[in-house]
Structures are given as structure tokens and as C-alpha cells.
Short mmCIF file of C-alpha atoms and ligand atoms in Angstrom, two decimals:
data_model
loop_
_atom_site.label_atom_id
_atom_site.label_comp_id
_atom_site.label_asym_id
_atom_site.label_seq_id
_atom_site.Cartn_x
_atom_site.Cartn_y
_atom_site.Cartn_z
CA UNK A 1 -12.99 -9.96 -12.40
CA UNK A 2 -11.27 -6.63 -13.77
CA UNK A 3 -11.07 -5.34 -16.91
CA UNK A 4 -7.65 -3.86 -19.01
CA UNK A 5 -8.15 -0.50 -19.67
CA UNK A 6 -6.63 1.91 -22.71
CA UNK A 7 -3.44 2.55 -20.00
CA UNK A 8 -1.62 -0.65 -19.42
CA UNK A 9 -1.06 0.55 -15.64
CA UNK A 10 -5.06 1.16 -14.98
CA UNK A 11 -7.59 -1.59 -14.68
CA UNK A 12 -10.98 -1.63 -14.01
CA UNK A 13 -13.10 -3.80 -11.21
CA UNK A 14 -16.00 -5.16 -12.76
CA UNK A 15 -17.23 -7.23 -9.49
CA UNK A 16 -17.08 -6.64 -5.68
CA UNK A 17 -13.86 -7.93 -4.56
CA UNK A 18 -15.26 -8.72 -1.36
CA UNK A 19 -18.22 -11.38 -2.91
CA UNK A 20 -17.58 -11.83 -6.28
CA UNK A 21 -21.03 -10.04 -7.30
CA UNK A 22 -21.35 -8.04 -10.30
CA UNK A 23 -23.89 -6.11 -8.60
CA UNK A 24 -21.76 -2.87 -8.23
CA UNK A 25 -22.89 1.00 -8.70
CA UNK A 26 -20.39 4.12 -8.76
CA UNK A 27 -21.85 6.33 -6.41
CA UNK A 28 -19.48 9.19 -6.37
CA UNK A 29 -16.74 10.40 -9.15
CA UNK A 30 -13.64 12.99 -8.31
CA UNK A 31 -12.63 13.37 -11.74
CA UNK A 32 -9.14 12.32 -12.85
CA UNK A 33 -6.26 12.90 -9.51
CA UNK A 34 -2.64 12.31 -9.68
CA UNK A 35 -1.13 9.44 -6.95
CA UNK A 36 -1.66 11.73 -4.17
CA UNK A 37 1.73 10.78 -2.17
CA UNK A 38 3.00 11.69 -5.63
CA UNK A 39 5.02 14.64 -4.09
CA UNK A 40 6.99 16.64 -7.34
CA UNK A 41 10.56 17.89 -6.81
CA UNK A 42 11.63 21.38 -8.77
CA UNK A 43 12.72 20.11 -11.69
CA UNK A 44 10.49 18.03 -12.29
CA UNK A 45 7.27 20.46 -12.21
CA UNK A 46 7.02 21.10 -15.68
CA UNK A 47 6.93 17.40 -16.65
CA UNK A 48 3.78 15.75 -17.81
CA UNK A 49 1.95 14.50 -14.86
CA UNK A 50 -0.17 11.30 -14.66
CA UNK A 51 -3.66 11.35 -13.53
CA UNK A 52 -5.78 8.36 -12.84
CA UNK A 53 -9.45 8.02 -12.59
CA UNK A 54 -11.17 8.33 -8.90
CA UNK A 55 -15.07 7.06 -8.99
CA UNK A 56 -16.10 4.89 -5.88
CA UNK A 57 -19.01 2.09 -6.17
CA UNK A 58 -21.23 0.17 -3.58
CA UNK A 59 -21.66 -3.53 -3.43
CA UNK A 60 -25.85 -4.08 -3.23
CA UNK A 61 -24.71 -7.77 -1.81
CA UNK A 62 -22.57 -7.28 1.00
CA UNK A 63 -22.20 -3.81 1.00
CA UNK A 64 -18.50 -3.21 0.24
CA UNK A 65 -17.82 0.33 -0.57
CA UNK A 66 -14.67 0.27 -3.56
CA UNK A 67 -12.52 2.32 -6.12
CA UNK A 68 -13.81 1.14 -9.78
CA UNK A 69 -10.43 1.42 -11.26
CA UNK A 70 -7.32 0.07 -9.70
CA UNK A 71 -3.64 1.13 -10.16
CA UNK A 72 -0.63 -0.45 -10.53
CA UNK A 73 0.73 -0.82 -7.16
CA UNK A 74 4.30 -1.23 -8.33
CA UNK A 75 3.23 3.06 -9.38
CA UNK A 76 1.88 3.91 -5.76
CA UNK A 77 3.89 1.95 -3.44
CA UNK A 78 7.43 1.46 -4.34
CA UNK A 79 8.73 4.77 -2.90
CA UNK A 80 6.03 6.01 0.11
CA UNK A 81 6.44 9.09 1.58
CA UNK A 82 4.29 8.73 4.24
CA UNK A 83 5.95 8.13 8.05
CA UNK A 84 4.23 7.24 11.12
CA UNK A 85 6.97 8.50 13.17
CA UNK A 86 6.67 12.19 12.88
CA UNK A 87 3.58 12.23 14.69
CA UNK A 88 3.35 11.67 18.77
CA UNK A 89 -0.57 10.86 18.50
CA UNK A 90 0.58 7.78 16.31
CA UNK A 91 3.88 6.73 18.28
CA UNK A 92 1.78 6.74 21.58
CA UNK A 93 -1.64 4.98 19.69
CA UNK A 94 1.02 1.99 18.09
CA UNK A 95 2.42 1.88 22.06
CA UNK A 96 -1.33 1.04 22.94
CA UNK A 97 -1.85 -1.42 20.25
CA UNK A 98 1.23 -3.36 20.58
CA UNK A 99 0.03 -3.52 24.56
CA UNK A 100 -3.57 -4.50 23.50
CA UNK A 101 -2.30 -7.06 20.96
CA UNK A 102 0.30 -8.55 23.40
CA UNK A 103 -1.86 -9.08 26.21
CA UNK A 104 -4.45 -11.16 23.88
CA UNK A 105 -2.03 -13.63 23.29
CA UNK A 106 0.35 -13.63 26.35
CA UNK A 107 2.66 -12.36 24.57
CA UNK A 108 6.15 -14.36 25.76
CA UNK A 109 9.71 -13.18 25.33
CA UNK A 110 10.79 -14.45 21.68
CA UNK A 111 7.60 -14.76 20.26
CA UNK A 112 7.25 -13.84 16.59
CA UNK A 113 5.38 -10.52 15.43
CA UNK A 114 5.19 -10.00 12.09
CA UNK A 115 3.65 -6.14 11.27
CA UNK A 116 2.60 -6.14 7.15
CA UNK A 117 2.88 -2.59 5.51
CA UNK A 118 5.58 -1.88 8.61
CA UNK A 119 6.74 1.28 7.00
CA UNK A 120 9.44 2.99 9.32
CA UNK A 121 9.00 0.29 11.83
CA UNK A 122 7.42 2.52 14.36
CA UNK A 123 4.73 -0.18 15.32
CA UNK A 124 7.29 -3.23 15.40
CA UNK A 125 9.70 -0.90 17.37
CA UNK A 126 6.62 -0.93 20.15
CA UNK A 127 6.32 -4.78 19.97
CA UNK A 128 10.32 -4.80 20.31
CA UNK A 129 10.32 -3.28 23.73
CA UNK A 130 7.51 -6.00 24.94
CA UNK A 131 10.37 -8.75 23.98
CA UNK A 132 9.17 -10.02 20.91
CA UNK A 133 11.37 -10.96 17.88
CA UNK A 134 10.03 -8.92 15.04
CA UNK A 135 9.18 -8.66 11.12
CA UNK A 136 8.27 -5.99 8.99
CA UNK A 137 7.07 -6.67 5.30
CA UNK A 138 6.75 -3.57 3.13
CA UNK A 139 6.91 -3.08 -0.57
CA UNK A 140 8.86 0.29 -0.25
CA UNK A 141 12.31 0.50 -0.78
CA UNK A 142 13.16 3.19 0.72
CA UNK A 143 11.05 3.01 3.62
CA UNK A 144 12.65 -1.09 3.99
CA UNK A 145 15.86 0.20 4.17
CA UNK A 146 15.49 3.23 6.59
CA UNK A 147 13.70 0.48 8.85
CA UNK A 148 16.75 -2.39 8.46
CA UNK A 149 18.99 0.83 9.14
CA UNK A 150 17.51 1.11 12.15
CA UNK A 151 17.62 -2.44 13.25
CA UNK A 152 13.95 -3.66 12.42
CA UNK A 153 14.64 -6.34 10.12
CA UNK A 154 12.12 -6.12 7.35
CA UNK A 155 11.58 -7.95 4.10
CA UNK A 156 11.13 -5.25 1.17
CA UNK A 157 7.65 -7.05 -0.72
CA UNK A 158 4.15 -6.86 -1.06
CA UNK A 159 2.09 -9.48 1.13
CA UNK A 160 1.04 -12.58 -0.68
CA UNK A 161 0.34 -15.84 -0.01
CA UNK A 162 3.75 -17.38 -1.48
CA UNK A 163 5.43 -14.70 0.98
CA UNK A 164 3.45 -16.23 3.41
CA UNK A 165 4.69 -19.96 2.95
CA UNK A 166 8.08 -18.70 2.59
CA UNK A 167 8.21 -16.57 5.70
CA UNK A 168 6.78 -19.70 7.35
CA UNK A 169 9.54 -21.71 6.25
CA UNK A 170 12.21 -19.09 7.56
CA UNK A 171 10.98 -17.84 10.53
CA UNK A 172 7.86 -20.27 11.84
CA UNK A 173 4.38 -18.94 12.79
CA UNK A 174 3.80 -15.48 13.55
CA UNK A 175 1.94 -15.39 17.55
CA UNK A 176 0.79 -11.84 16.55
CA UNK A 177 0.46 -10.31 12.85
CA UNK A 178 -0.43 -6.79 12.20
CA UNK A 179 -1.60 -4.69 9.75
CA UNK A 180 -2.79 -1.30 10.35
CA UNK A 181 -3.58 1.34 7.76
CA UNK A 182 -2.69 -1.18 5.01
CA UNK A 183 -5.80 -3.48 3.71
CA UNK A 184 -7.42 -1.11 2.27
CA UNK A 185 -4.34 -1.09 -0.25
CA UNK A 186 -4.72 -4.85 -1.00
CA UNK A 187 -6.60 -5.60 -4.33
CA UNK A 188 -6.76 -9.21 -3.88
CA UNK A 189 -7.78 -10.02 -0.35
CA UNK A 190 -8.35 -13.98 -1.49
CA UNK A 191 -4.99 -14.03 -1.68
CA UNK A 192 -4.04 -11.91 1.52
CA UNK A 193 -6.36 -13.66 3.80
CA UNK A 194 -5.14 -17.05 2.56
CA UNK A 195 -1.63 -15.59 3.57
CA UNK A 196 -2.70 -14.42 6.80
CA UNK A 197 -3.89 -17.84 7.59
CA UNK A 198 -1.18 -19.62 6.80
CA UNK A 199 1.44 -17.24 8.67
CA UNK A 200 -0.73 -17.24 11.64
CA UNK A 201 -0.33 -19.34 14.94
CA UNK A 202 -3.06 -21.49 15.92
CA UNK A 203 -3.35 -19.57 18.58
CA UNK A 204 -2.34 -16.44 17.34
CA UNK A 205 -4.07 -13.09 16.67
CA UNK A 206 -4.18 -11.21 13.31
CA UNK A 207 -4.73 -7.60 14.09
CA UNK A 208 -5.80 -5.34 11.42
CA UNK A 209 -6.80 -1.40 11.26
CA UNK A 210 -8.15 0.59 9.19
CA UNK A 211 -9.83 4.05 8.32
CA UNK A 212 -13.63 3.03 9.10
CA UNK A 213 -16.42 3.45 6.51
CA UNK A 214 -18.80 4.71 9.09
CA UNK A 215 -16.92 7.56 10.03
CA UNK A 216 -16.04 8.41 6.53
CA UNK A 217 -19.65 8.76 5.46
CA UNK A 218 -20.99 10.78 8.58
CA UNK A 219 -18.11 12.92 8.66
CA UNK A 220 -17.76 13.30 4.71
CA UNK A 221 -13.91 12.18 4.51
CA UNK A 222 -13.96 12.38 1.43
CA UNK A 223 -10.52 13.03 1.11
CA UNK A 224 -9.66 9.73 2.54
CA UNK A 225 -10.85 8.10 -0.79
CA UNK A 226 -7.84 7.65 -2.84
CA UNK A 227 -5.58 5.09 -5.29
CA UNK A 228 -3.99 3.71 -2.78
CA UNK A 229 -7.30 2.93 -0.72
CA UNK A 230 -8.99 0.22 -2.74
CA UNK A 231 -11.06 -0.55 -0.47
CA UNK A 232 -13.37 1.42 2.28
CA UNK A 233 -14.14 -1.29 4.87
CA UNK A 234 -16.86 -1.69 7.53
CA UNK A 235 -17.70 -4.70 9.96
CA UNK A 236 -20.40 -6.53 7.30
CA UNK A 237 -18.28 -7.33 4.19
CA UNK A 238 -15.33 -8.30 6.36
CA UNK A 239 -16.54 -10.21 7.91
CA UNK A 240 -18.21 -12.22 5.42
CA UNK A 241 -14.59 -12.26 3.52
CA UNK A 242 -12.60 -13.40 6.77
CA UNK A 243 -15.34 -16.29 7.54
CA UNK A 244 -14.75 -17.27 3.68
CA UNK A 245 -10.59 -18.06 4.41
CA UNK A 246 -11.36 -19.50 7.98
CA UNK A 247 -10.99 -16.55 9.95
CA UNK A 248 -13.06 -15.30 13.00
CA UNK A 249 -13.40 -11.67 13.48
CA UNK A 250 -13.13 -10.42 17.25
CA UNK A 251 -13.20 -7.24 19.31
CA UNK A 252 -13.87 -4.40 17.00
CA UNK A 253 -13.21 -1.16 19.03
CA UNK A 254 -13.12 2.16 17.31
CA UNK A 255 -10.38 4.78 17.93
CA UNK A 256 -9.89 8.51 16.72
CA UNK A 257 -6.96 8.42 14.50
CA UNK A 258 -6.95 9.49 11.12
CA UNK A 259 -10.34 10.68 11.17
CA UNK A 260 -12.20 7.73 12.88
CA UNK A 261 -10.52 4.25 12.97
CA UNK A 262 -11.65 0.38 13.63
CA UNK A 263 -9.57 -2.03 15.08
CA UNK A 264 -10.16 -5.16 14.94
CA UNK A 265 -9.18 -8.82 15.64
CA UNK A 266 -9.36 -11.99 13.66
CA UNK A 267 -8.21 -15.67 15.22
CA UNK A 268 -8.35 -18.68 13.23
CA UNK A 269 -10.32 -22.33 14.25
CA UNK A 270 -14.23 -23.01 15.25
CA UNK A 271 -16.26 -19.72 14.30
CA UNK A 272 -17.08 -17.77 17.23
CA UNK A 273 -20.37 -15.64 18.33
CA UNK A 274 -18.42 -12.05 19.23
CA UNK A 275 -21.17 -10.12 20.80
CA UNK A 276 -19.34 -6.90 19.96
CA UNK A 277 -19.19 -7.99 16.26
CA UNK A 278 -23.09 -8.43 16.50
CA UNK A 279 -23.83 -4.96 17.78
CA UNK A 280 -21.66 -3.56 14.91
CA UNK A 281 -23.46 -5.12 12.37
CA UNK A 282 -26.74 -4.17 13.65
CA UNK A 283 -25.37 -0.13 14.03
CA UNK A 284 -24.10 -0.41 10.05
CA UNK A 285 -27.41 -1.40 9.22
CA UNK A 286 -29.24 1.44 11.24
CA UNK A 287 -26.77 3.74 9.82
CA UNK A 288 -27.77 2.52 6.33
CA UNK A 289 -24.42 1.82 5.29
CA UNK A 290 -25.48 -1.36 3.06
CA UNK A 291 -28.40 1.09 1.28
CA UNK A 292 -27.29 2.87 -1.83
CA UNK A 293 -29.19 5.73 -0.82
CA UNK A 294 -26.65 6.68 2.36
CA UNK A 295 -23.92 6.72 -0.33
CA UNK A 296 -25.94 9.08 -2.87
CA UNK A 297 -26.35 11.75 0.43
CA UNK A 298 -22.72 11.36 1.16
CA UNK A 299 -21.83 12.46 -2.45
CA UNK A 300 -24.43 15.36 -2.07
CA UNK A 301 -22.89 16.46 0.91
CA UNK A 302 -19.04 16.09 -0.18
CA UNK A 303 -20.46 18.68 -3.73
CA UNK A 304 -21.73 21.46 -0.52
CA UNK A 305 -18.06 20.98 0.85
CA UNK A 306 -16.35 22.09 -2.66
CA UNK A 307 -18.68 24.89 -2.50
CA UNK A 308 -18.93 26.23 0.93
CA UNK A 309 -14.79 26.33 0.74
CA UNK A 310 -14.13 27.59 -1.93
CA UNK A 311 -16.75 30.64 -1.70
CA UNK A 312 -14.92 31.30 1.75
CA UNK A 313 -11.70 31.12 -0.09
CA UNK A 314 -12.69 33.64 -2.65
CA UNK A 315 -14.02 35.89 0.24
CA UNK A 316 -11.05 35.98 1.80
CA UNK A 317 -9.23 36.84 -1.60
CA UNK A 318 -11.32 39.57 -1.69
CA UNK A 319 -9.99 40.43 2.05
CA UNK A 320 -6.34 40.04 0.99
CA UNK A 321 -5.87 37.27 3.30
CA UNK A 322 -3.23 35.31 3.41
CA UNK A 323 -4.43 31.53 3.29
CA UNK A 324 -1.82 29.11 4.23
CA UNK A 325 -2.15 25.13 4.50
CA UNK A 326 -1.05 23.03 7.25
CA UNK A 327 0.13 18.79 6.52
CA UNK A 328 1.02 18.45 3.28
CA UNK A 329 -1.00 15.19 3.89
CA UNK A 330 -2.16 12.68 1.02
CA UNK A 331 -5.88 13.48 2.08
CA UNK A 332 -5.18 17.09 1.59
CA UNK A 333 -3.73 16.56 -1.99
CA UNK A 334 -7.37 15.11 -2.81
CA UNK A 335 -9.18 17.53 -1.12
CA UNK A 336 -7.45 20.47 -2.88
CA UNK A 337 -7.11 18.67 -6.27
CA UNK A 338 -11.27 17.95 -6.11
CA UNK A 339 -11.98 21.46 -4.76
CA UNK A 340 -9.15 22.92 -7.73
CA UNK A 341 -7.54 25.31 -5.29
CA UNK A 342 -3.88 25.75 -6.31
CA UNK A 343 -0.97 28.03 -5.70
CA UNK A 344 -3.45 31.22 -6.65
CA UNK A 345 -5.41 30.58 -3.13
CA UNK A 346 -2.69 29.04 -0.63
CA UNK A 347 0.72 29.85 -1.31
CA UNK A 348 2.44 27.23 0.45
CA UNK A 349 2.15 24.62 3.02
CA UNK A 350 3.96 23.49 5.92
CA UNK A 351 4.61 19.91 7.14
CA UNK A 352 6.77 18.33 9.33
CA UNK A 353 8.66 15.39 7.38
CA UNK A 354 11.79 16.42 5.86
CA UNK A 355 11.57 14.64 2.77
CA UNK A 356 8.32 16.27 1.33
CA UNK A 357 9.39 19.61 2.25
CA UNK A 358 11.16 21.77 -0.27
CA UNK A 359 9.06 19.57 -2.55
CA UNK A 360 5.10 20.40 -4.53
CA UNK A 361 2.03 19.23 -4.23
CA UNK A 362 0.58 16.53 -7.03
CA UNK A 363 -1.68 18.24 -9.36
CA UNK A 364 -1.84 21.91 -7.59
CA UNK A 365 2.11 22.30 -7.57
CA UNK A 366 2.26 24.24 -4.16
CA UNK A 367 5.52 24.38 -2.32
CA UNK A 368 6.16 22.54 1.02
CA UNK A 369 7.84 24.55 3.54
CA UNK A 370 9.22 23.27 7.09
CA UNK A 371 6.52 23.87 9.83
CA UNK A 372 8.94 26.51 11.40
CA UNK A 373 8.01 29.10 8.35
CA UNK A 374 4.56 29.24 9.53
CA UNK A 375 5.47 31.53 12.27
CA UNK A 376 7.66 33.49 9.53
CA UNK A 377 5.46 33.69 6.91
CA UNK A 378 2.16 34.46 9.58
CA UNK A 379 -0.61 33.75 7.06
CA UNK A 380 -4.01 35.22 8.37
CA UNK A 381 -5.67 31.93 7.72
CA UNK A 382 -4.40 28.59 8.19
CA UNK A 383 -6.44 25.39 6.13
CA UNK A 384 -6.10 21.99 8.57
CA UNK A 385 -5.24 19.96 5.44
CA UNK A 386 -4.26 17.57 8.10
CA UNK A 387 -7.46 17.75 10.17
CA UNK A 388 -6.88 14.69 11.81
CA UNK A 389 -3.91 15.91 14.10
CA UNK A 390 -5.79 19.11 14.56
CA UNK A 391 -5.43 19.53 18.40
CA UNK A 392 -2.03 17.60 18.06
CA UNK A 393 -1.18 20.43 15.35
CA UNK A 394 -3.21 23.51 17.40
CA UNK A 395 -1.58 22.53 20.40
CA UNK A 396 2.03 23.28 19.48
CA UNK A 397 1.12 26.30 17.14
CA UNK A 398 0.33 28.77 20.49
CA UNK A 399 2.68 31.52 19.19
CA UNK A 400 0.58 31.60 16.00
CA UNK A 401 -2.82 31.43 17.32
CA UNK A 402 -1.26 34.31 19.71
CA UNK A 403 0.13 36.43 17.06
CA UNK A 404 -3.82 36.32 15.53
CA UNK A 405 -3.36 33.82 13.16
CA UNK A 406 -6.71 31.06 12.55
CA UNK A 407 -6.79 27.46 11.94
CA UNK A 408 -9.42 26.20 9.86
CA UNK A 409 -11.05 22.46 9.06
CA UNK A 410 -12.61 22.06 6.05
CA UNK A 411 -14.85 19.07 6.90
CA UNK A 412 -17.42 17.72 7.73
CA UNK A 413 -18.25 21.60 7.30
CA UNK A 414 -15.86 24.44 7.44
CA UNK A 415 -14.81 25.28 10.85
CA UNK A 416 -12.95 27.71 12.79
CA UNK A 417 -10.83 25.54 15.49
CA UNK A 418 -11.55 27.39 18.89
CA UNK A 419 -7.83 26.04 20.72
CA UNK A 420 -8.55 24.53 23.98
CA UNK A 421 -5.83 26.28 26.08
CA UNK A 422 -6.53 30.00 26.27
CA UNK A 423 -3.92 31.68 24.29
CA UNK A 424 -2.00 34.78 25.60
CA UNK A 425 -2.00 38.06 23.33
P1 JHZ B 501 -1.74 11.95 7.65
C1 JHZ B 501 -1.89 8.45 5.54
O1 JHZ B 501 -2.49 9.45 4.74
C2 JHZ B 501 -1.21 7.47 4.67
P2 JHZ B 501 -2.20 10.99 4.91
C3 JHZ B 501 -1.90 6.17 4.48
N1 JHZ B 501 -2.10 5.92 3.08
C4 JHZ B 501 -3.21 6.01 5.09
O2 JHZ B 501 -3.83 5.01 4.85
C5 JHZ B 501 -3.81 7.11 5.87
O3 JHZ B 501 -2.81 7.93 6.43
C6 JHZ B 501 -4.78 6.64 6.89
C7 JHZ B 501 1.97 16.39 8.69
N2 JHZ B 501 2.02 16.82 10.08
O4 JHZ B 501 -1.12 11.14 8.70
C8 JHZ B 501 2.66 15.07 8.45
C9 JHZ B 501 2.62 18.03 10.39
O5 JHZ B 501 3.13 18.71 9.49
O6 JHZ B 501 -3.03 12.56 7.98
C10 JHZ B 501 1.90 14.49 7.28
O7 JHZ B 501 2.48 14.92 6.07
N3 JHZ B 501 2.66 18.40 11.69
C11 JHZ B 501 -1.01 5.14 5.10
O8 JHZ B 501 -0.96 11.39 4.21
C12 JHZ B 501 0.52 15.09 7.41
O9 JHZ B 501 0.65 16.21 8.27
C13 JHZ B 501 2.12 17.66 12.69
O10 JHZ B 501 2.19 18.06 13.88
O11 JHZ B 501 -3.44 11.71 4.55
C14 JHZ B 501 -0.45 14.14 8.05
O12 JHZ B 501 -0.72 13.10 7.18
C15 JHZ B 501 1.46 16.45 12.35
C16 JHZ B 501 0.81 15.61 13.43
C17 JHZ B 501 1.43 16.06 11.03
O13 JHZ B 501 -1.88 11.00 6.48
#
């Protein structure tokens, strides 16, 4: 059940959208944030910007963490800015995936893998080179057309269940489907499950991935929570949700990308006892993630972030240190929006793909440089806006470290990164 709100674009959740119950609390609120993959070219800075409420609530039944308003996901995902591709950590993790996935079902030559939110195609390119025929299904234009460009035939919609019957129609069951970083974007998972279900072989494997609530609460990723993530998911509520369209969840194994991942497996027929699936929803339960209290801490603890950073930010002000960002990342874009540092405290950041650099930041309006113009620019200070690649990012950035220069992390609690490698001065 949802709600219209005053802006025709906005509604509001008024029950779990995991169990239907209207027994849902907002536990934490990060005041209104633009879309934060909402990147803002030059000449369009000193246009009105949109901002759209950001509150999170708990589900007492089953313990599904939410956004309480959703956006129109024609606004957040038509154009995405966001690539897999630039980063090695995530070309080499979809290599292991595609392996993983494969091997569950035997994969054969010919065998159809459809990915769902396929983006570039970086994932489907990995299933590509283990012979099967692939399908990617994203709502983005442009990223749907940079991926058919390339040879990775995808079809340029949003997952539903009609999609679902039609792609049935035209291409037969899918052995393997994927979808990793995506389902916390879906607002009705009724409808996507039913999809899934439909699409999937008999005796197929859906494969799904996702940013995973456990790690977000210890670690205080607070960042993570965003428009585009409707939904914060852990082992309990999904698999309460899967059981309720006829799907078995398998085989959750957690990973370290972006900031603590879950990957997990769901096949369809008789329900099955997964041991693994047991112990993980005995752990959520020790870890209190279906008590309201655990939720109340977090939001404690992400209020000390705000204010441990930006007191260190003001002291190095005082300094006249030069604080730079590095990944001009849609967590960052949060994090600075929630914390209000803007162009006064970092001057610029530096990321890697092309088509955000040269650009500004929703909200703060800081410029995006190419990475090279760290080494030009040699701030004294560097913020890991993308903390998740941080030894991916440290790794590369010797000449900086060796020329004095500091990487930071700003959560769980600000940290100087001490590089691994010893680095020549
Ligand atoms: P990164 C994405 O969020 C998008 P974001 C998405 N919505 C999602 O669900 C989450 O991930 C999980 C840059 N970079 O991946 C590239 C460098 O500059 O943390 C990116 O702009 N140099 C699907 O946007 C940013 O950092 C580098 O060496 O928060 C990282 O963004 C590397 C490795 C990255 O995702």
C-alpha cells in the first residue's frame, strides 16, 4: 500500500513491501538529498535542483529494513551513470560469479543467461566467454545501447512480470538469471519474483546480489542508503518473500565488494532445508537485526560520524590543508550531502569514468576532475569517498602517498589508510 504525496513523482510506503504489514517505524532520517547519480553539467548548476525525502523504517514482522518514500524510477534510472567496468575488483569478482553460477547448473554451450539490471554488460560479457547465449535487461538507455554497441544484446526495460512472459516467448527459459546490485531498486518484488519464476528453468538458478544489511549496520554505511536502494535486504525477509512466489533460497556466501556483499541463490520446485540459510538466520537474530533497538544505535552512531568528520575537516581548515575527494561515487554524494560539506572544504574530486568527470556533484556542486589531476593538484588530504575500492584505489596512487599525500575513510570511524606496500620517499 503507498500513499500519493504533494509531488506527483514521490510516493510514500505505508506497509512493508516484503509482508504486507503496516507495522513499520522510521528509524533514521537524512533530510531531503538530490538523486545521488544525479551528476550536474556546467550549465546547468544554477538550475533549481530537486531533492527528495531520505528516512529509512524497520519492519517489526519480518524485519525488512526500507526507504518510506519511493521515487519515480522513470527519474533515477533512465540515464545511469554508474559502470561496472572501470573497476578491476568488479571485472575479476563478475569473472568469479559467472564461474560459480555456471558450475551450479552445468552450464552447456548455448544455454540461456539472462543478467537483469546488466548495465555495460560486464557480467554477461563473463558468462559469454563460458559459451552461453546471453541477455541483458536494463531500463537505461544509454547504458542499453553502449552494451548492444558492444555486442551484448540487451533489451532497454525495467523487469516485470509481462517482460518475463514475453522474453519467454522469444527466447525460452533462462538456465541461469542474474541480478546483482539491482533488487534493492525494485519496489514491487510481487511482481519481480513472479517474473523470475516464470523466466526461470526448472532446473535453473536465479542468482541475486546485493549490498548486505548486516554489514551496513556494523559498519555504519550509511551512505549506501539512497533513492535508488528501496530496499536494504538480509537473509530473514527474503526469504520469507522468495518462499511466498515458490522460490527456494540456497548458498548465501558473503563477499567484500561494495562494502560487504551477500550472494545468494534461489531454485524453484519442493522447498529445501539449506543448512547455510539456517545458520544465517540464526547470526541476524544474534546480531539483532529484526530488533528496533539495533537500528536506533545504528542511527546514533551514523550522527558521531557527521561529527567526528566534519570537526577534523574544520581542523584541517584551520591547518590550510588541502582536502581533496577520491570516487565521485553515489555513496559519497550522500555522505557529503548528510555531513553538508561542499566546495568550501574539498575543492574537487577525482574519479575515473569519463562521463562524470568535468561534471558536479548533486547538491554540493563540486567539480569532477580525471584521477590523473590528483598527482597535479597534490592535496594534503585525500577523503576515500569511494571507500570500498580503497586498497584497489591506494594501490595505484604510490606516487601520491610518496610525494606525502594521505588517504582517509570516513567510516565506520575516520581513518588514516596505512598502504600495505611500503612506499618510497
Ligand atoms: P562505487 C554503485 O554505487 C551503484 P556507487 C549502484 N547503485 C549500487 O547499488 C552500488 O554501487 C552498490 C570511482 N573509482 O562502485 C568510480 C575511481 O575513481 O562505490 C566510481 O565513480 N577510481 C549500482 O556509485 C566510484 O569511484 C578507482 O580506482 O556508490 C566508485 O563507485 C575505482 C575503483 C573507482 O558505487
Amino acid at each position: 500500500m503507498t500513499q500519493k504525496t504533494q509531488r506527483p513523482e514521490v510516493i510514500q510506503v505505508l506497509k512493508c513491501r516484503a509482508c504486507d504489514s503496516k507495522s513499520i517505524t522510521t528509524f533514521l532520517e537524512l533530510g531531503p538529498t538530490p538523486i545521488p547519480n544525479g551528476f550536474i553539467a556546467k550549465d546547468d548548476l544554477a538550475k533549481p535542483e530537486k531533492f527528495y525525502p531520505l528516512d529509512v523504517c524497520f519492519c517489526s514482522k519480518c524485519g525488512m529494513v526500507q526507504l518510506s518514500h519511493v521515487v519515480d524510477p522513470q527519474v533515477m534510472f533512465m540515464n545511469y551513470v554508474y559502470v561496472p567496468s572501470t573497476s578491476t575488483t568488479m571485472i575479476r569478482h563478475f569473472d568469479e560469479l559467472a564461474k560459480d553460477a555456471s558450475k551450479r547448473v552445468n552450464l552447456e554451450s548455448g544455454n540461456l543467461v539472462v543478467d537483469i539490471g546488466s548495465n555495460d554488460g560486464t557480467l554477461l560479457k563473463a558468462f559469454r566467454k563460458l559459451g552461453a547465449t546471453i541477455l541483458g535487461v536494463d531500463p537505461a538507455t544509454n547504458l542499453a545501447t553502449l552494451a548492444n554497441e558492444q555486442a551484448v544484446p540487451t533489451v532497454n526495460e525495467f523487469f516485470t512480470k509481462k517482460l518475463a512472459m514475453l522474453l519467454r516467448k522469444q527466447h525460452g527459459k533462462a538456465k541461469i538469471i542474474s541480478a546483482t546490485n539491482m533488487v534493492a531498486h525494485v519496489n514491487d518484488l510481487h511482481d519481480f519474483f513472479e517474473g523470475i519464476g516464470i523466466l526461470l528453468d526448472e532446473n535453473g538458478q536465479f542468482v541475486m546480489e546485493f549490498p548486505y544489511l548486516v554489514n551496513l549496520i556494523k559498519g555504519r554505511e550509511f551512505d549506501t542508503i539512497y533513492q535508488e536502494h528501496l530496499s536494504y535486504l538480509s537473509i530473514n525477509p527474503l526469504l520469507g518473500l522468495l518462499r511466498q512466489h515458490g522460490l527456494n533460497l540456497v548458498s548465501p556466501k558473503l563477499f567484500k565488494v561494495h562494502g560487504g556483499s551477500i550472494r545468494v541463490y534461489a531454485t524453484k520446485g519442493k522447498a529445501v532445508d539449506d543448512k547455510d540459510v539456517q545458520r544465517f538466520v540464526f547470526k541476524e537474530r544474534r546480531e539483532g537485526m529484526l530488533k528496533e533497538e539495533t537500528y536506533l544505535d545504528f542511527q546514533r552512531g551514523v550522527a558521531r560520524v557527521k561529527g567526528d568528520l566534519n570537526e577534523q575537516l574544520y581542523r584541517l581548515r584551520k591547518l590550510d590543508m588541502v582536502v581533496a575527494g577520491y570516487g565521485a561515487s553515489a555513496k559519497g554524494n550522500i555522505l557529503l550531502n548528510y555531513c553538508r560539506i561542499g566546495r568550501e572544504t574539498i575543492p574537487f574530486i577525482v574519479d575515473s569514468i569519463p562521463h562524470k568527470q568535468g561534471k558536479f556533484t548533486p547538491g554540493t556542486h563540486i567539480p569532477i576532475l580525471p584521477e590523473d589531476q590528483l598527482l597535479v593538484h597534490q592535496p594534503d588530504v585525500t577523503l576515500l569517498l569511494a571507500w570500498n575500492f580503497a586498497s584497489e584505489i591506494v594501490a595505484k596512487q604510490t606516487e601520491y602517498l610518496a610525494k606525502g599525500g594521505r588517504f582517509v575513510r570516513p567510516i565506520p570511524v575516520l581513518e588514516l589508510i596505512r598502504p600495505k606496500v611500503r612506499v618510497k620517499r
